[in-house]
PDB file of C-alpha atoms in Angstrom:
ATOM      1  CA  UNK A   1      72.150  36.089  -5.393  1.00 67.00           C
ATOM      2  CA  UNK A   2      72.306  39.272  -3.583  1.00 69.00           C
ATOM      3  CA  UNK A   3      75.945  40.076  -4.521  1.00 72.00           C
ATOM      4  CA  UNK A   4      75.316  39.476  -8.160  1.00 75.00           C
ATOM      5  CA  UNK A   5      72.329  41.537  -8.308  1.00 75.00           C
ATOM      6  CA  UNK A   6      74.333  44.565  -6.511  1.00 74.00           C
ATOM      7  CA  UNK A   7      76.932  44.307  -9.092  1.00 73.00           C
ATOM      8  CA  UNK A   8      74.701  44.116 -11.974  1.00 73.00           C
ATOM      9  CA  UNK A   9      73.406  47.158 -10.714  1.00 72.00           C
ATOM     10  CA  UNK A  10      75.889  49.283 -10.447  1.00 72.00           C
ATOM     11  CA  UNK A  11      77.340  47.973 -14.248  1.00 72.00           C
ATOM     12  CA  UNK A  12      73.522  49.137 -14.901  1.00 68.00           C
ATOM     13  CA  UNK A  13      73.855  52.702 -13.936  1.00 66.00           C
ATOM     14  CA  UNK A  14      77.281  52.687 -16.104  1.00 66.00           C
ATOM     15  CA  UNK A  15      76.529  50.874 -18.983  1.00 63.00           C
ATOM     16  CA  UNK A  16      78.731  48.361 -20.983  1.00 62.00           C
ATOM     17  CA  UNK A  17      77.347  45.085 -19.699  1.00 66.00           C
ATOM     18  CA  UNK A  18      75.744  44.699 -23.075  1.00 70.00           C
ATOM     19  CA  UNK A  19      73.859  46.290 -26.073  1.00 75.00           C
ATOM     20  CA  UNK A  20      70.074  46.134 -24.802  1.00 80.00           C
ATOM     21  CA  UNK A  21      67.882  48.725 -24.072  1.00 85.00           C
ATOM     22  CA  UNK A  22      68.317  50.061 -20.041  1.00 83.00           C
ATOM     23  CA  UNK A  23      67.272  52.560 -18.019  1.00 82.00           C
ATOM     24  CA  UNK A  24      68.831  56.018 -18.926  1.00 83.00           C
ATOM     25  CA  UNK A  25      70.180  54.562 -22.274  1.00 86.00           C
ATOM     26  CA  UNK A  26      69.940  55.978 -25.633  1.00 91.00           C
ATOM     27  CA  UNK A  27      67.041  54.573 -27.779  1.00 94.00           C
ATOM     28  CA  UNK A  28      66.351  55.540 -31.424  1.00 95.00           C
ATOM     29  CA  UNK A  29      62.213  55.945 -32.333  1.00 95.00           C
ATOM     30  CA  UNK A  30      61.112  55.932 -36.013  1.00 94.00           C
ATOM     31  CA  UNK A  31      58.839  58.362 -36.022  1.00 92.00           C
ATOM     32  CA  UNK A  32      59.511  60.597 -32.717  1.00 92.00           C
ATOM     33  CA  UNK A  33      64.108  60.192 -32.941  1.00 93.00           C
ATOM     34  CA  UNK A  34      66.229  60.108 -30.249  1.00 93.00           C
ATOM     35  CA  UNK A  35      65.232  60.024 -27.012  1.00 94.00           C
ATOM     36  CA  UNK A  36      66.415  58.695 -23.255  1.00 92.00           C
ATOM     37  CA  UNK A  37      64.829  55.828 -21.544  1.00 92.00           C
ATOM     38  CA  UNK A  38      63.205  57.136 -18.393  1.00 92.00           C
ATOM     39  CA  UNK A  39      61.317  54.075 -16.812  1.00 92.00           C
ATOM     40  CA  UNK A  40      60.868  50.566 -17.286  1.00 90.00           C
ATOM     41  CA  UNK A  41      58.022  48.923 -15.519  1.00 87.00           C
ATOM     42  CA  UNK A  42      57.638  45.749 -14.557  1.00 85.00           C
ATOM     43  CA  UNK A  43      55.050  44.752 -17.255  1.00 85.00           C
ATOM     44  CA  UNK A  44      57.228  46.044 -19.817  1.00 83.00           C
ATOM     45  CA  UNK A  45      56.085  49.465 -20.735  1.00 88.00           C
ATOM     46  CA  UNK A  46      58.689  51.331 -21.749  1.00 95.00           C
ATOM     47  CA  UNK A  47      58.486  55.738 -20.934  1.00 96.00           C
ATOM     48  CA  UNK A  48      60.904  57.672 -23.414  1.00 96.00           C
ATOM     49  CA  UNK A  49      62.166  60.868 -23.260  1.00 94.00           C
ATOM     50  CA  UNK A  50      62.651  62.340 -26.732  1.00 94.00           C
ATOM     51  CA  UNK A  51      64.929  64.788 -27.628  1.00 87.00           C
ATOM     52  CA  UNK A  52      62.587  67.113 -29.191  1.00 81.00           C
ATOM     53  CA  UNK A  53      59.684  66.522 -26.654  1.00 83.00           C
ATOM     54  CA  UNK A  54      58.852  67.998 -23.494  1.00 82.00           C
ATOM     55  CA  UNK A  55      56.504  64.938 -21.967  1.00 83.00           C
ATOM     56  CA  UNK A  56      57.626  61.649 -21.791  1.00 92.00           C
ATOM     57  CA  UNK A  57      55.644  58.976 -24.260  1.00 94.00           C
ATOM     58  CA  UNK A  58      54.902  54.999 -23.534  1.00 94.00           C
ATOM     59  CA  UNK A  59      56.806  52.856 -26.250  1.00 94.00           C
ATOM     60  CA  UNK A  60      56.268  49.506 -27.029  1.00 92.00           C
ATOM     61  CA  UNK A  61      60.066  47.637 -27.186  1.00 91.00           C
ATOM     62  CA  UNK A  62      59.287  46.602 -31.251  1.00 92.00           C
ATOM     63  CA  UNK A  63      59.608  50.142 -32.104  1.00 93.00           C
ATOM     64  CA  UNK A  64      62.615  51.165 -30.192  1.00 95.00           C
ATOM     65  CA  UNK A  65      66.091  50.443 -31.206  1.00 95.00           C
ATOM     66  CA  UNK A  66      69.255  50.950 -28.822  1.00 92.00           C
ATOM     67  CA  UNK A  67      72.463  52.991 -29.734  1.00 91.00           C
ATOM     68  CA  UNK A  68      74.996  52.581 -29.019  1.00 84.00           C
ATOM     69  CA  UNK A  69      76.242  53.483 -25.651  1.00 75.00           C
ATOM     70  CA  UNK A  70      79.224  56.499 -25.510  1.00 71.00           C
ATOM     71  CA  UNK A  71      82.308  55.472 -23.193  1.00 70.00           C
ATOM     72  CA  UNK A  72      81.869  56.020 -19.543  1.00 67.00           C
ATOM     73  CA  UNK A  73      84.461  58.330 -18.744  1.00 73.00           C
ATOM     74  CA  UNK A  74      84.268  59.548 -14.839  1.00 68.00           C
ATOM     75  CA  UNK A  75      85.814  63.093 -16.201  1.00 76.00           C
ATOM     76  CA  UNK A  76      82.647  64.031 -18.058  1.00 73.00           C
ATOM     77  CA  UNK A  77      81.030  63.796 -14.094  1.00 70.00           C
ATOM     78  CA  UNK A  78      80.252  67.042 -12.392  1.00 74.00           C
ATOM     79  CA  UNK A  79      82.797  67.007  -9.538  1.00 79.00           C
ATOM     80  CA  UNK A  80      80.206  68.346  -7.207  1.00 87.00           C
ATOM     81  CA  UNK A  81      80.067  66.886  -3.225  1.00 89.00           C
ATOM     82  CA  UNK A  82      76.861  65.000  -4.268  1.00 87.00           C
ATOM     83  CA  UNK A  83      78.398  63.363  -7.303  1.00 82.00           C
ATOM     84  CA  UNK A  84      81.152  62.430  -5.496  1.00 83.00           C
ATOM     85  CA  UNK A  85      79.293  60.945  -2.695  1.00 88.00           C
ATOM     86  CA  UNK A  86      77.280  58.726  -5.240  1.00 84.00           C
ATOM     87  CA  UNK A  87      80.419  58.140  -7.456  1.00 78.00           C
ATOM     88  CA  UNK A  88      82.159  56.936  -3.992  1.00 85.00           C
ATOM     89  CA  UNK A  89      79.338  54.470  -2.955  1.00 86.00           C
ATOM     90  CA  UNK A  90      78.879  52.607  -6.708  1.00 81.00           C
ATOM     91  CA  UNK A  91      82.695  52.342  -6.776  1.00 82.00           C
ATOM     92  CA  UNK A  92      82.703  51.240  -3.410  1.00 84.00           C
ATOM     93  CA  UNK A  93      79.612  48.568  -4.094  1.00 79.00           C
ATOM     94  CA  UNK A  94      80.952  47.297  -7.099  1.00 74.00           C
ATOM     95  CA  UNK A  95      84.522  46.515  -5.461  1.00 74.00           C
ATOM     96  CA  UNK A  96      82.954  44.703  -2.548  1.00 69.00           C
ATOM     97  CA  UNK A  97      81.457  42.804  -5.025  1.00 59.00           C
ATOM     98  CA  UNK A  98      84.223  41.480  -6.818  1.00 56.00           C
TER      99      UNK A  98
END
């Protein structure tokens, strides 16, 4: 369903639909720490962005654990015209939605 998979989206780019590893969340490595997850392809393979690292590194999803996500909070936004524009439209998706 079309409308489904717009709202899941937008809840995507947010967070708080659940406690699984997503695009731009905060993953925990053994060996390389914290880092952000920066692409997800359709096979799987999972590209991390550690905190300490400059390139990004291929992880396989056994040795990555999720944290847990911080609070959205729309005051910790930029208030700049281009965040607002994008702000507007993912509000304005996910209420058509509903």
């Amino acid at each position: 369903n079309l409308e489904v998979g717009g709202l899941m989206a937008v809840l995507a780019v947010i967070g708080g639909i659940d406690g699984r590893l997503r695009l731009g969340g905060q993953v925990m490595h053994d060996e390389f720490g914290e880092g952000t997850v920066t692409r997800i392809t359709p096979k799987g393979r999972i590209t991390v962005q550690f905190s300490d690292m400059r390139m990004c590194r291929v992880c396989p999803l056994n040795q990555l654990k999720p944290l847990p996500a911080v609070a959205f909070s729309v005051t910790n936004l930029p208030f700049t015209e281009p965040m607002l524009s994008v702000w507007a439209q993912l509000v304005n998706l996910a209420g058509s939605k509903l």
